[in-house]
Coordinates of C-alpha atoms (C1' of nucleotides) in Angstrom, one line a residue:
Chain E
M707 CA 106.3 93.8 168.1
S708 CA 107.4 91.3 170.6
N709 CA 104.4 89.2 170.0
A710 CA 106.2 85.9 170.4
W711 CA 103.3 84.2 168.7
Q712 CA 105.8 81.6 167.5
E713 CA 105.6 79.7 170.8
V714 CA 101.8 79.9 170.7
V715 CA 101.6 78.3 167.4
L716 CA 104.0 75.5 168.3
A717 CA 102.1 74.7 171.5
G718 CA 102.0 70.9 171.8
T719 CA 104.0 70.0 168.8
R720 CA 104.9 66.4 169.0
T721 CA 108.7 66.0 168.8
G722 CA 110.1 63.1 166.9
G723 CA 107.7 62.6 163.9
R724 CA 108.8 64.5 160.8
I725 CA 106.9 67.7 160.3
G726 CA 105.0 68.1 157.0
D727 CA 103.0 70.9 155.4
R728 CA 99.9 69.2 156.8
D729 CA 101.0 69.7 160.4
I730 CA 101.7 73.3 159.8
V731 CA 98.3 73.8 158.2
D732 CA 96.6 72.2 161.2
K733 CA 98.5 74.1 163.7
V734 CA 98.0 77.4 162.1
R735 CA 94.3 76.8 161.4
R736 CA 93.8 75.8 165.0
A737 CA 95.7 78.8 166.3
V738 CA 93.6 81.1 164.2
L739 CA 90.4 79.3 165.3
M740 CA 91.3 79.7 168.9
Q741 CA 92.0 83.3 168.4
R742 CA 95.7 83.0 169.4
L743 CA 96.7 84.4 166.1
P744 CA 94.7 87.6 165.6
P745 CA 93.7 88.7 162.1
G746 CA 96.4 90.7 160.4
T747 CA 99.2 88.8 162.0
K748 CA 102.1 88.5 159.6
L749 CA 103.3 85.1 158.9
P750 CA 106.8 85.3 157.3
E751 CA 108.0 82.1 155.6
V752 CA 111.3 81.9 157.3
T753 CA 109.9 82.5 160.8
L754 CA 107.3 79.7 160.4
G755 CA 110.1 77.6 159.0
D756 CA 112.2 78.2 162.1
V757 CA 109.3 77.5 164.3
F758 CA 108.6 74.2 162.8
G759 CA 112.1 73.3 161.9
V760 CA 111.5 72.9 158.1
S761 CA 112.5 75.0 155.2
R762 CA 110.6 77.5 153.3
S763 CA 109.5 74.9 150.6
V764 CA 107.3 73.2 153.2
V765 CA 105.9 76.4 154.6
R766 CA 105.0 77.8 151.2
K767 CA 103.0 74.7 150.5
A768 CA 101.2 75.1 153.8
L769 CA 100.5 78.8 153.2
T770 CA 99.1 78.1 149.8
R771 CA 96.8 75.5 151.3
L772 CA 95.8 77.8 154.0
A773 CA 95.1 80.5 151.5
S774 CA 92.8 78.1 149.7
E775 CA 91.0 77.5 153.0
H776 CA 90.5 81.3 153.3
V777 CA 92.5 81.3 156.6
V778 CA 95.4 83.4 155.4
D779 CA 95.7 86.1 152.8
Q780 CA 98.5 85.6 150.3
R781 CA 99.4 88.4 148.0
P782 CA 102.2 88.4 145.5
N783 CA 105.5 89.7 146.9
Q784 CA 103.9 90.3 150.3
V785 CA 104.0 88.6 153.6
A786 CA 101.1 86.2 154.3
R787 CA 98.7 87.4 157.0
V788 CA 95.9 86.0 158.9
R789 CA 92.9 86.9 157.0
A790 CA 90.3 89.4 158.4
P791 CA 87.0 88.8 156.7
S792 CA 84.9 91.9 156.2
I793 CA 81.6 92.4 157.8
A794 CA 79.9 91.9 154.4
E795 CA 81.7 88.7 153.9
T796 CA 80.7 87.6 157.4
R797 CA 77.1 88.0 156.5
E798 CA 77.6 86.2 153.2
T799 CA 79.5 83.4 154.9
F800 CA 76.5 82.9 157.4
H801 CA 74.1 83.0 154.5
A802 CA 76.0 80.3 152.6
R803 CA 76.4 78.2 155.7
R804 CA 72.7 78.3 156.4
L805 CA 72.0 77.1 153.0
V806 CA 74.5 74.3 152.9
E807 CA 74.2 73.1 156.5
G808 CA 70.4 73.2 156.3
E809 CA 70.5 71.0 153.3
V810 CA 73.0 68.6 154.9
A811 CA 70.9 68.4 158.1
S812 CA 67.8 67.7 156.1
L813 CA 69.5 65.0 154.2
L814 CA 70.8 63.5 157.5
A815 CA 67.3 63.5 159.3
G816 CA 66.5 59.9 160.0
Q817 CA 69.5 58.6 158.2
L818 CA 72.1 58.7 161.0
A819 CA 73.3 55.3 162.3
A820 CA 73.0 54.7 166.0
D821 CA 76.7 55.1 166.8
A822 CA 76.7 58.3 165.0
L823 CA 73.8 59.6 167.0
T824 CA 75.3 58.7 170.3
A825 CA 78.6 60.4 169.2
L826 CA 76.6 63.5 168.4
G827 CA 74.7 63.3 171.7
A828 CA 77.9 63.0 173.6
E829 CA 79.3 66.2 172.0
V830 CA 75.9 68.0 172.6
E831 CA 76.1 67.0 176.3
G832 CA 79.8 67.9 176.5
E833 CA 79.1 71.3 175.1
A834 CA 76.4 71.9 177.7
R835 CA 78.6 70.8 180.6
A836 CA 81.5 72.9 179.3
H837 CA 79.2 75.8 179.2
A838 CA 78.0 75.1 182.7
R839 CA 81.5 75.2 184.1
S840 CA 82.3 78.4 181.9
D841 CA 85.0 76.5 180.0
E842 CA 84.6 78.3 176.7
P843 CA 87.6 76.8 174.8
A844 CA 86.2 73.3 175.6
R845 CA 82.7 74.4 174.6
I846 CA 83.9 75.7 171.3
E847 CA 85.7 72.4 170.8
H848 CA 82.5 70.4 171.3
S849 CA 80.5 72.8 169.2
L850 CA 82.9 72.4 166.3
A851 CA 82.8 68.6 166.8
I852 CA 79.1 68.7 166.4
H853 CA 79.1 70.4 163.1
H854 CA 82.1 68.6 161.9
L855 CA 80.3 65.4 162.5
L856 CA 77.4 66.7 160.4
A857 CA 79.8 67.4 157.6
E858 CA 81.5 64.1 157.9
H859 CA 78.3 62.0 157.8
S860 CA 76.8 64.0 155.0
P861 CA 75.7 61.4 152.4
N862 CA 76.6 64.1 149.9
R863 CA 80.4 64.3 150.3
V864 CA 80.6 67.4 148.1
L865 CA 78.3 69.3 150.4
G866 CA 80.0 67.8 153.3
A867 CA 83.4 69.3 152.3
M868 CA 81.7 72.6 151.6
L869 CA 80.3 72.6 155.0
T870 CA 83.6 71.9 156.6
D871 CA 85.0 74.9 154.9
L872 CA 82.1 77.1 156.0
V873 CA 82.2 75.9 159.6
L874 CA 85.9 77.0 159.7
R875 CA 85.2 80.3 158.2
T876 CA 82.2 81.1 160.4
S877 CA 84.2 80.1 163.4
I878 CA 86.9 82.6 162.5
V879 CA 84.5 85.5 162.0
I880 CA 82.7 84.6 165.2
A881 CA 85.9 85.0 167.1
L882 CA 86.6 88.2 165.2
Y883 CA 83.2 89.9 165.6
K884 CA 81.9 88.5 168.9
R885 CA 80.4 91.2 170.9
R886 CA 82.7 92.5 173.6
G887 CA 81.8 91.4 177.0
L888 CA 80.0 88.4 175.7
A889 CA 81.4 85.5 177.6
S890 CA 80.2 82.8 175.3
C891 CA 78.2 82.2 172.1
Y892 CA 76.2 79.3 173.5
L893 CA 72.7 79.1 172.5
E894 CA 70.8 77.0 175.0
G895 CA 69.0 74.0 173.5
D896 CA 69.7 74.7 169.9
H897 CA 71.9 71.6 169.5
T898 CA 69.5 69.5 171.5
A899 CA 66.6 70.4 169.3
L900 CA 68.7 69.7 166.2
L901 CA 69.6 66.3 167.6
A902 CA 65.9 65.5 168.3
A903 CA 64.9 66.5 164.7
L904 CA 67.7 64.4 163.3
E905 CA 66.8 61.4 165.4
G906 CA 63.1 61.9 164.7
G907 CA 63.7 61.9 161.0
E908 CA 62.2 65.3 160.3
P909 CA 64.1 66.9 157.4
E910 CA 62.5 70.3 157.4
A911 CA 62.6 70.6 161.2
A912 CA 66.3 69.8 161.1
R913 CA 66.8 72.4 158.4
R914 CA 64.9 74.9 160.5
C915 CA 66.9 74.2 163.6
I916 CA 70.1 74.9 161.6
H917 CA 68.6 78.2 160.3
D918 CA 67.5 79.3 163.7
H919 CA 70.8 78.4 165.3
L920 CA 72.8 80.2 162.6
H921 CA 70.5 83.3 162.7
G922 CA 71.0 83.2 166.5
L923 CA 74.8 83.1 166.3
E924 CA 74.9 85.8 163.8
A925 CA 72.8 88.0 166.0
L926 CA 75.4 87.6 168.7
L927 CA 77.9 89.4 166.6
D928 CA 78.8 93.0 166.4
L929 CA 78.3 93.6 162.7
R930 CA 77.7 97.4 162.7
S931 CA 79.3 98.7 159.6
R932 CA 82.4 100.5 160.9
E933 CA 84.3 99.7 157.7
T934 CA 86.6 96.7 157.5
P935 CA 90.0 96.7 159.1
I936 CA 91.5 95.6 155.8
D937 CA 90.3 98.7 154.0
L938 CA 91.7 101.0 156.9
M939 CA 95.0 99.3 156.8
A940 CA 95.2 99.6 152.9
I941 CA 94.3 103.3 153.1
L942 CA 96.7 104.1 155.8
G943 CA 99.5 102.3 154.1
S944 CA 99.5 99.3 156.4
S945 CA 102.3 100.6 158.6
D946 CA 100.9 99.0 161.7
A947 CA 99.8 95.3 161.9
A948 CA 98.8 95.2 165.5
G949 CA 95.5 95.9 167.2
Q950 CA 93.2 98.6 165.8
T951 CA 91.7 100.5 168.5
P952 CA 88.0 101.6 167.7
G953 CA 87.2 105.2 168.1
Chain G
M514 CA 102.7 56.1 124.5
S515 CA 103.8 59.2 122.7
N516 CA 100.7 61.1 123.7
A517 CA 102.2 64.5 122.9
W518 CA 99.7 66.2 125.0
Q519 CA 102.3 68.7 125.8
E520 CA 101.6 70.6 122.5
V521 CA 97.9 70.5 123.3
V522 CA 98.2 72.2 126.6
L523 CA 100.5 74.8 125.2
A524 CA 98.2 75.7 122.4
G525 CA 98.2 79.5 122.0
T526 CA 100.7 80.3 124.7
R527 CA 101.9 83.9 124.1
T528 CA 105.7 83.9 124.0
G529 CA 107.4 86.9 125.6
G530 CA 105.3 87.5 128.7
R531 CA 106.7 85.8 131.8
I532 CA 104.8 82.6 132.7
G533 CA 103.5 82.3 136.2
D534 CA 101.7 79.7 138.1
R535 CA 98.4 81.3 137.2
D536 CA 98.9 80.8 133.5
I537 CA 99.6 77.1 134.0
V538 CA 96.5 76.8 136.2
D539 CA 94.4 78.5 133.5
K540 CA 95.9 76.5 130.7
V541 CA 95.5 73.1 132.4
R542 CA 92.0 73.8 133.7
R543 CA 91.0 74.8 130.2
A544 CA 92.5 71.8 128.6
V545 CA 90.7 69.6 131.0
L546 CA 87.4 71.4 130.5
M547 CA 87.8 71.0 126.7
Q548 CA 88.5 67.3 127.2
R549 CA 91.9 67.6 125.6
L550 CA 93.4 66.2 128.8
P551 CA 91.4 63.1 129.6
P552 CA 91.0 61.9 133.1
G553 CA 93.8 59.9 134.4
T554 CA 96.5 61.7 132.4
K555 CA 99.7 62.0 134.2
L556 CA 101.1 65.5 134.7
P557 CA 104.7 65.2 135.8
E558 CA 106.3 68.3 137.2
V559 CA 109.4 68.4 134.9
T560 CA 107.3 67.8 131.9
L561 CA 105.0 70.6 132.6
G562 CA 108.0 72.7 133.5
D563 CA 109.6 72.1 130.2
V564 CA 106.3 72.8 128.3
F565 CA 105.9 76.1 130.0
G566 CA 109.6 76.9 130.3
V567 CA 109.6 77.3 134.0
S568 CA 111.1 75.3 136.9
R569 CA 109.3 72.8 139.1
S570 CA 108.8 75.4 141.8
V571 CA 106.2 77.2 139.7
V572 CA 104.7 74.0 138.4
R573 CA 104.2 72.7 141.9
K574 CA 102.4 75.7 143.0
A575 CA 100.1 75.5 140.0
L576 CA 99.4 71.7 140.7
T577 CA 98.6 72.5 144.3
R578 CA 96.1 75.1 143.2
L579 CA 94.6 72.8 140.7
A580 CA 94.3 70.1 143.3
S581 CA 92.4 72.6 145.6
E582 CA 90.1 73.2 142.6
H583 CA 89.5 69.5 142.3
V584 CA 90.9 69.4 138.8
V585 CA 93.8 67.2 139.5
D586 CA 94.5 64.5 142.0
Q587 CA 97.8 65.0 144.0
R588 CA 98.8 62.2 146.2
P589 CA 102.1 62.1 148.2
N590 CA 105.0 60.8 146.2
Q591 CA 102.9 60.1 143.2
V592 CA 102.5 61.8 139.9
A593 CA 99.6 64.3 139.7
R594 CA 96.9 63.1 137.4
V595 CA 93.8 64.7 135.9
R596 CA 91.0 63.8 138.3
A597 CA 88.3 61.4 137.4
P598 CA 85.2 62.0 139.6
S599 CA 83.2 58.9 140.4
I600 CA 79.5 58.6 139.4
A601 CA 78.5 59.1 143.0
E602 CA 80.5 62.3 143.2
T603 CA 79.0 63.4 139.9
R604 CA 75.5 63.1 141.3
E605 CA 76.6 64.9 144.5
T606 CA 78.2 67.7 142.6
F607 CA 75.0 68.3 140.6
H608 CA 73.0 68.2 143.8
A609 CA 75.3 70.8 145.3
R610 CA 75.2 73.0 142.3
R611 CA 71.4 72.9 142.2
L612 CA 71.3 74.1 145.7
V613 CA 73.9 76.9 145.3
E614 CA 73.1 78.1 141.8
G615 CA 69.5 78.1 142.6
E616 CA 70.0 80.3 145.6
V617 CA 72.3 82.7 143.6
A618 CA 69.6 82.8 140.8
S619 CA 66.9 83.7 143.3
L620 CA 69.1 86.4 144.8
L621 CA 69.8 87.7 141.5
A622 CA 66.2 87.9 140.2
G623 CA 65.2 91.6 139.6
Q624 CA 68.5 92.8 140.9
L625 CA 70.7 92.6 137.7
A626 CA 71.8 95.9 136.1
A627 CA 70.9 96.6 132.6
D628 CA 74.3 96.1 131.2
A629 CA 74.6 92.7 133.0
L630 CA 71.3 91.7 131.5
T631 CA 72.4 92.5 128.0
A632 CA 75.7 90.7 128.5
L633 CA 73.8 87.7 129.7
G634 CA 71.4 88.0 126.8
A635 CA 74.3 88.1 124.3
E636 CA 75.7 85.0 125.7
V637 CA 72.4 83.2 125.6
E638 CA 71.9 84.2 122.0
G639 CA 75.5 83.2 121.2
E640 CA 74.9 79.8 122.7
A641 CA 71.8 79.3 120.6
R642 CA 73.7 80.3 117.4
A643 CA 76.7 78.1 118.1
H644 CA 74.2 75.3 118.6
A645 CA 72.5 76.1 115.4
R646 CA 75.8 75.8 113.5
S647 CA 76.8 72.8 115.5
D648 CA 79.9 74.4 116.9
E649 CA 80.0 72.5 120.2
P650 CA 83.2 74.1 121.6
A651 CA 81.8 77.6 121.0
R652 CA 78.5 76.6 122.5
I653 CA 80.2 75.2 125.6
E654 CA 82.2 78.5 125.9
H655 CA 79.0 80.5 125.9
S656 CA 77.2 78.2 128.3
L657 CA 80.1 78.6 130.7
A658 CA 80.1 82.3 130.3
I659 CA 76.4 82.4 131.2
H660 CA 76.9 80.6 134.5
H661 CA 80.1 82.4 135.2
L662 CA 78.3 85.7 134.8
L663 CA 75.8 84.5 137.4
A664 CA 78.6 83.7 139.8
E665 CA 80.3 87.0 139.2
H666 CA 77.3 89.1 139.8
S667 CA 76.1 87.1 142.8
P668 CA 75.6 89.7 145.6
N669 CA 76.8 87.0 147.9
R670 CA 80.5 86.6 146.9
V671 CA 80.9 83.6 149.0
L672 CA 78.2 81.8 147.2
G673 CA 79.5 83.2 144.0
A674 CA 82.9 81.6 144.5
M675 CA 81.4 78.3 145.5
L676 CA 79.3 78.4 142.3
T677 CA 82.3 79.1 140.1
D678 CA 83.9 75.9 141.6
L679 CA 80.8 73.9 141.1
V680 CA 80.3 75.0 137.5
L681 CA 83.9 73.9 136.8
R682 CA 83.4 70.5 138.3
T683 CA 80.1 69.8 136.6
S684 CA 81.6 70.8 133.4
I685 CA 84.3 68.3 133.9
V686 CA 82.0 65.4 134.7
I687 CA 79.7 66.4 131.8
A688 CA 82.6 65.9 129.5
L689 CA 83.4 62.7 131.3
Y690 CA 80.0 61.1 131.4
K691 CA 78.2 62.5 128.4
R692 CA 76.3 59.9 126.6
R693 CA 78.1 58.5 123.6
G694 CA 76.6 59.6 120.4
L695 CA 75.3 62.7 122.0
A696 CA 76.5 65.6 119.9
S697 CA 75.7 68.3 122.3
C698 CA 74.3 68.9 125.8
Y699 CA 72.2 71.9 124.6
L700 CA 68.8 72.2 126.3
E701 CA 66.6 74.3 124.1
G702 CA 65.2 77.3 125.9
D703 CA 66.5 76.7 129.3
H704 CA 68.7 79.7 129.4
T705 CA 66.2 81.9 127.7
A706 CA 63.6 81.0 130.5
L707 CA 66.2 81.7 133.1
L708 CA 67.0 85.1 131.6
A709 CA 63.2 85.9 131.6
A710 CA 62.8 85.0 135.2
L711 CA 65.8 87.0 136.2
E712 CA 64.7 90.0 134.2
G713 CA 61.1 89.7 135.5
G714 CA 62.3 89.6 139.1
E715 CA 60.8 86.3 140.0
P716 CA 63.1 84.6 142.5
E717 CA 61.4 81.3 142.8
A718 CA 60.9 81.0 139.0
A719 CA 64.6 81.6 138.6
R720 CA 65.4 79.0 141.1
R721 CA 63.1 76.5 139.4
C722 CA 64.7 77.3 136.1
I723 CA 68.1 76.4 137.5
H724 CA 66.8 73.2 139.1
D725 CA 65.2 72.1 135.8
H726 CA 68.1 73.0 133.7
L727 CA 70.5 71.1 135.9
H728 CA 68.2 68.0 136.3
G729 CA 68.0 68.0 132.5
L730 CA 71.7 68.1 132.1
E731 CA 72.2 65.3 134.6
A732 CA 69.7 63.3 132.7
L733 CA 71.8 63.5 129.6
L734 CA 74.7 61.8 131.3
D735 CA 75.4 58.0 131.4
L736 CA 75.5 57.4 135.1
R737 CA 74.8 53.8 135.2
S738 CA 76.7 52.2 138.0
R739 CA 79.3 50.1 136.2
E740 CA 81.2 49.9 139.5
T741 CA 84.4 51.4 140.6
P742 CA 87.7 49.6 141.1
I743 CA 87.1 49.7 144.8
D744 CA 84.7 46.7 144.6
L745 CA 87.4 44.6 143.0
M746 CA 89.6 45.4 146.0
A747 CA 86.9 44.5 148.4
I748 CA 86.3 41.2 146.7
L749 CA 89.9 40.2 146.6
G750 CA 90.3 41.4 150.2
S751 CA 87.6 39.3 151.7
S752 CA 88.5 35.6 151.8
D753 CA 84.8 34.3 152.2
A754 CA 83.8 35.3 148.7
A755 CA 82.8 32.5 146.3
G756 CA 86.2 32.0 144.9
Q757 CA 86.6 32.5 141.2
T758 CA 90.2 33.2 141.6
P759 CA 92.3 30.6 139.8
G760 CA 94.9 28.6 141.6
Chain S
dT758 C1' 109.4 120.2 161.4
dT759 C1' 107.8 118.0 157.2
dG760 C1' 108.3 115.8 153.0
dC761 C1' 110.8 113.2 149.8
dC762 C1' 114.3 110.2 148.0
dA763 C1' 118.0 107.0 148.1
dA764 C1' 120.3 103.3 150.5
dT765 C1' 119.6 99.2 153.2
dC766 C1' 117.2 95.4 154.8
dT767 C1' 113.7 92.1 154.7
dT768 C1' 110.9 89.0 152.4
dT769 C1' 109.2 86.6 148.6
dG770 C1' 109.9 84.3 143.7
dT771 C1' 112.5 81.1 141.1
dA772 C1' 115.8 77.8 139.9
dT773 C1' 118.7 74.0 141.1
dA774 C1' 120.9 70.3 143.9
dC775 C1' 120.4 66.4 146.5
dA776 C1' 117.6 62.9 149.1
dA777 C1' 113.7 59.8 149.4
dT778 C1' 110.2 57.2 147.4
dA779 C1' 107.6 55.0 143.9
dA780 C1' 107.6 52.8 139.1
dT781 C1' 110.0 50.0 135.8
dT782 C1' 113.2 46.8 133.9
dC783 C1' 115.8 43.1 133.6
dC784 C1' 117.6 38.9 135.1
dG785 C1' 117.7 34.5 137.3
dC786 C1' 114.8 30.9 138.8
dT787 C1' 111.1 27.4 138.6
Chain W
dA228 C1' 106.9 30.8 129.2
dG229 C1' 105.7 32.7 134.0
dC230 C1' 107.1 34.7 138.3
dG231 C1' 109.6 36.9 142.0
dG232 C1' 113.1 40.2 143.2
dA233 C1' 116.9 43.1 143.0
dA234 C1' 119.0 46.9 140.2
dT235 C1' 117.8 50.8 137.6
dT236 C1' 115.1 54.7 136.4
dA237 C1' 111.7 58.2 136.9
dT238 C1' 109.5 61.4 139.9
dT239 C1' 108.4 63.7 143.9
dG240 C1' 110.1 65.9 148.7
dT241 C1' 113.1 69.1 150.8
dA242 C1' 116.7 72.4 151.4
dT243 C1' 119.4 76.1 149.7
dA244 C1' 121.3 79.8 146.7
dC245 C1' 120.5 83.7 144.1
dA246 C1' 117.3 87.2 142.0
dA247 C1' 113.6 90.5 142.4
dA248 C1' 110.3 93.1 144.6
dG249 C1' 108.6 95.6 149.1
dA250 C1' 109.2 97.7 153.4
dT251 C1' 112.2 100.4 156.4
dT252 C1' 115.3 103.7 157.7
dG253 C1' 118.0 107.6 157.5
dG254 C1' 119.5 111.8 155.7
dC255 C1' 118.9 116.0 153.1
dA256 C1' 116.5 120.0 151.6
dA257 C1' 112.6 123.2 151.8

DNA sequence: TTGCCAATCTTTGTATACAATAATTCCGCT
DNA sequence: AGCGGAATTATTGTATACAAAGATTGGCAA
């Protein structure tokens, strides 16, 4: 059990500024996203409190927020754990994201200001270069930035917020279910095509780009229905939190 | 101000069973929905704690959850207040709900089990009868039940949860922006047509029913842009405006 | 050995005390 | 009166203490 994930979570915590629940949320979310906190990892309140140098009150608030973001699983009288979405939920999340992000993209087509387009272009280019030099963490960072920009610039803020949530959730399940041996989930040209559709003011083309992109992404996952880790753990009595070896 | 909203919130609280944060969330949400807690109402933690007989810890948790549900506005170091969505957000919420609920309805067409259909039919009938006897609270109750059933039975649970959230938010803004003098927001036959489309297994018809229904609902609101306080701030902030400020 | 139960320990749930910050009030001044 | 501005009050933020519920461990018996 000597996981020592505490140090991982704390990586790069700026000393000096007082730590609030927001900082904890950001750090944990990021750690989960970067797959440094694998699903099922227990997150006891006192431990997190020690790591961040705050008391349980702050940690509890952070955990509640993380639970509402679907990042952790918080059950009464039990230790909070990093959530492990099931295969079914993964498919459903992709479906929902296609719907929402497709709509946002179609709304955005031809409506983006010049600076927004250049920012988007920079991220697309950055992603391509990161992929070229096989820097997967950086590539993921750029990819997230692209979709986060879409969410931010959505003229419909409600849809934008929903998209932010869905991007987070799909990122988590991608990390979870990525095919073994697959170095990257980069899809050549997808984002470039999207950018072109947005710049060219073609709503339906933009929507189609999003749909294709997300279908492609989903196809890169290993979604065969060996039943969900959660179910197994529940059945077995959840005595073991660490890695579940298949077969 | 002697508002005495405390008694309103507590209406029908069963004594005996221990009160948890969930109970508070449900009660406050319901009170907001039923317009017994108007937007802007302050919800101090100690007061709520006294009302429900629990300490601030529990109340804080409940308020955090309500904030994540967009029911209350929680800003640092300030009293939580019942949220008052802007007109722009109202339009955006309706747009989002059309998108999501339309998709859910299309997924559900021809897929609902017999008992679900009868339950749905009962609610549709109940709504019609409540409208006939001008019992608006009961009518709202039935209408909520209809859409809640759709969300519950959604084969896509992610979309279902999103729909639940959007139904809540639209209900709040309907209560907020309903045209004065309008006794009810009942739209004759809308739900019946939806039920027929669902039963008949016509996905696109079901989606269209939802779209029409929500457009109709939105049209019943008074969404003229008497502008938000933000404009005032902008005027007072910029020095070049044609000065009507005295002295 | 295996299974079960009790004791122990860990972890969360709740209440409360104190600190920090925003809102209010009241007073003196113009 | 009208208007700052400081003292006061109200309210939230954080930490901590204790209670309650799970999880773990060890021993005992079949």
